[in-house]
Amino acid sequence: MTSLFSRLDAPGDDVVLRVGDERVTSRQLAHATTALTARLAAEGVVPGAHVAVWTQNSLETLVSLVAGVAAGFVIVPLDPKLGPLELNHIVKDAAPAIALAAAPAAIEGRIAVRTLAATAELRQAPTLPARTRQIDDAPMLVLYTSGTTGLPKGAVLTARNVAFDLDALALAWRWSREDTVVHALPMFHVHGLVLGLYGSLRVGGALHWFPRFVPKEISDALGQGTTVLFAVPTMYHRLTEAVESDPSLVAGLRHARLLVSGSAALPQRDQLRLEALTGRRVIERYGLTETLINCAVRLDAPPSPGSVGPAVEGVELKLVDDQRRTIDARDDATLGEIAVRGPHVFAGYLNRPDATAAVKDADGWFFTGDLACMRPDGSVRIVGRRATDLIKTGGYKVGAGEVEAALLEHPAVREAAVLGAPDADLGERIVAFVVLSKPAEPKALEDFVASQLSPHKRPREVHVIAELPRNAMGKVVKSKLR
Ligand code: MCA
Ligand code: AMP
């Protein structure tokens, strides 16, 4: 067996993590792993237990996320802006033994919280050698992800899922110890956590994390030796606008070895604008929480606009029709649902065998719900989604049903229908149509959703209408609302 975080195999004085002016070496991370193991063991929390990490904007968050996995706990990273509706559900569903936080957290009172005073603990010499996480099929992470209806589901990922996928990406992008990744993504989803953080400790050299996205900070980091940028399309859109109004930002972007976009479709318009300004092409990769990254444009591939690349090394990918029969066409025109198989496909949803069986068949194929065409060279062009009730806004997946349910909790809302409308910045913006039983201001309804759920799930537009359009069966016809 080999270890998951190769970067911690021979701990030394090399900096592996950076947040603001604070830096952590591989030796300090190994110390933190030992300290965390001992500390939680003293409380009866042993490897294999679910440990939540409240992902606040601080270095302690990164240390907890790495040390927790290295020590063998099953880490449940949580958005510190989760609303009470989501939090109640997740605490019950994942039942974490304990939560780690950098500072007082809203989760306090629901489960025991321990603060990891990283900077103090890191300096203490360990009394025991650090544990290292081996690559096996045991659960390593539970990541909550929205579905069309109901509350978020916990996707269980193993160390093998993660190691396999990161190694495939290293091959596609020649990602190596020479690289430092910079990103400003949240640490409770695959993109920022698995690719950015765990990737930098397995196949890369270091991570420089900005808890907030500020174009100038990203550009400066790239100008000062950081080589790779991971970002969602909204961030590339905002970087482009920033470069247009402040051409000095171009210098940093020109230095980058690799600019990667994912989590949602990168509009070609933004791609071309950025290329014209910087001379650098942004490459796309495609994935899901449940499968990690399935496709990636290779570093040496010729330009192929609109493509998310072919399946990464070791991943089987096919297009299927409505009956899940294989569609054998590479004509860039025939549409099918993407299905994937390989060691990267998750173990299943926590406590939800029904939901797992709906997406993963007995032969190991995972059905993504994404619609695409395949080109003659095997590269994939994503065209849409089967479920119109899934919205991708700023790279976050939001189920329309979850927002509708939150709106219906408001005493003035009698009926609600939510959909995603095209948006140049966010990709899609959440739009709500409501029928009221008593007067209420649209802004108050937006704020109400933001107070019940994570604020990124709030509708950016609320329209009050007299009645929702329905078909003969009484079902809301959302296409009429568009
Ligand atoms: C605004 N705010 C509010 C309200 N309005 N708070 C309460 N009530 C309100 N009515 C607050 C927000 O909480 C936030 O607080 C601030 O105002 C700005 O929020 P918002 O407008 O939502 O942010 P934004 O500027 O639109 O964010 C854009 C973003 C963000 C930075 C691009 O969407 C983002 O980080 N996206 C990344 C998503 C991601 O990582 N997805 C990966 C999923 P404050 O200012 O305090 O923060 S993994 C995946 O998809 C797969 C595997 C893959 O392929 O990667
Ligand atoms: P999530 O459940 O948050 O992991 O989101 C996964 C979904 O994001 C996929 O099913 C796709 O719809 C979408 N997605 C991720 N990367 C891309 C991409 N490069 N282009 C288009 N859609 C993407």
PDB file of N, CA and C in Angstrom, residues 37 60-61 79 87 113 168 186 204 221 223 427 432 441:
ATOM      1  N   THR A  37      -4.483  13.187  16.229  1.00  0.00           N
ATOM      2  CA  THR A  37      -4.803  11.782  16.553  1.00  0.00           C
ATOM      3  C   THR A  37      -4.858  11.611  18.069  1.00  0.00           C
ATOM      4  N   GLU A  60      -6.070  27.137   9.858  1.00  0.00           N
ATOM      5  CA  GLU A  60      -6.473  25.995  10.694  1.00  0.00           C
ATOM      6  C   GLU A  60      -7.408  25.066   9.927  1.00  0.00           C
ATOM      7  N   THR A  61      -8.252  25.630   9.085  1.00  0.00           N
ATOM      8  CA  THR A  61      -9.169  24.802   8.302  1.00  0.00           C
ATOM      9  C   THR A  61      -8.383  23.828   7.422  1.00  0.00           C
ATOM     10  N   ASP A  79     -19.832  23.880   5.059  1.00  0.00           N
ATOM     11  CA  ASP A  79     -19.857  25.301   4.714  1.00  0.00           C
ATOM     12  C   ASP A  79     -20.242  26.080   5.976  1.00  0.00           C
ATOM     13  N   LEU A  87     -28.190  22.364   8.088  1.00  0.00           N
ATOM     14  CA  LEU A  87     -27.361  21.930   9.212  1.00  0.00           C
ATOM     15  C   LEU A  87     -28.057  20.858  10.048  1.00  0.00           C
ATOM     16  N   VAL A 113     -17.588  20.812  19.758  1.00  0.00           N
ATOM     17  CA  VAL A 113     -16.655  21.479  18.849  1.00  0.00           C
ATOM     18  C   VAL A 113     -15.300  21.611  19.539  1.00  0.00           C
ATOM     19  N   ALA A 168      -4.520  10.649 -12.345  1.00  0.00           N
ATOM     20  CA  ALA A 168      -4.921  10.799 -13.750  1.00  0.00           C
ATOM     21  C   ALA A 168      -4.781  12.262 -14.186  1.00  0.00           C
ATOM     22  N   PRO A 186     -14.153  27.460  -2.257  1.00  0.00           N
ATOM     23  CA  PRO A 186     -14.517  26.963  -0.937  1.00  0.00           C
ATOM     24  C   PRO A 186     -13.904  25.580  -0.694  1.00  0.00           C
ATOM     25  N   GLY A 204       1.051  17.522  -6.432  1.00  0.00           N
ATOM     26  CA  GLY A 204       1.631  18.844  -6.636  1.00  0.00           C
ATOM     27  C   GLY A 204       2.686  19.161  -5.600  1.00  0.00           C
ATOM     28  N   ALA A 221      -0.362  36.532  -7.205  1.00  0.00           N
ATOM     29  CA  ALA A 221       0.208  35.230  -6.811  1.00  0.00           C
ATOM     30  C   ALA A 221       0.812  34.537  -8.031  1.00  0.00           C
ATOM     31  N   GLY A 223       1.993  35.949 -10.592  1.00  0.00           N
ATOM     32  CA  GLY A 223       3.202  36.683 -10.994  1.00  0.00           C
ATOM     33  C   GLY A 223       4.380  36.401 -10.079  1.00  0.00           C
ATOM     34  N   GLY A 427     -23.370  32.118 -14.736  1.00  0.00           N
ATOM     35  CA  GLY A 427     -23.751  30.967 -15.569  1.00  0.00           C
ATOM     36  C   GLY A 427     -25.262  30.825 -15.565  1.00  0.00           C
ATOM     37  N   ALA A 432     -37.053  32.985  -8.681  1.00  0.00           N
ATOM     38  CA  ALA A 432     -38.225  32.381  -8.022  1.00  0.00           C
ATOM     39  C   ALA A 432     -39.503  33.089  -8.453  1.00  0.00           C
ATOM     40  N   GLU A 441     -42.401  41.611   0.565  1.00  0.00           N
ATOM     41  CA  GLU A 441     -41.460  42.215  -0.395  1.00  0.00           C
ATOM     42  C   GLU A 441     -40.556  41.130  -0.987  1.00  0.00           C
TER      43      GLU A 441
END
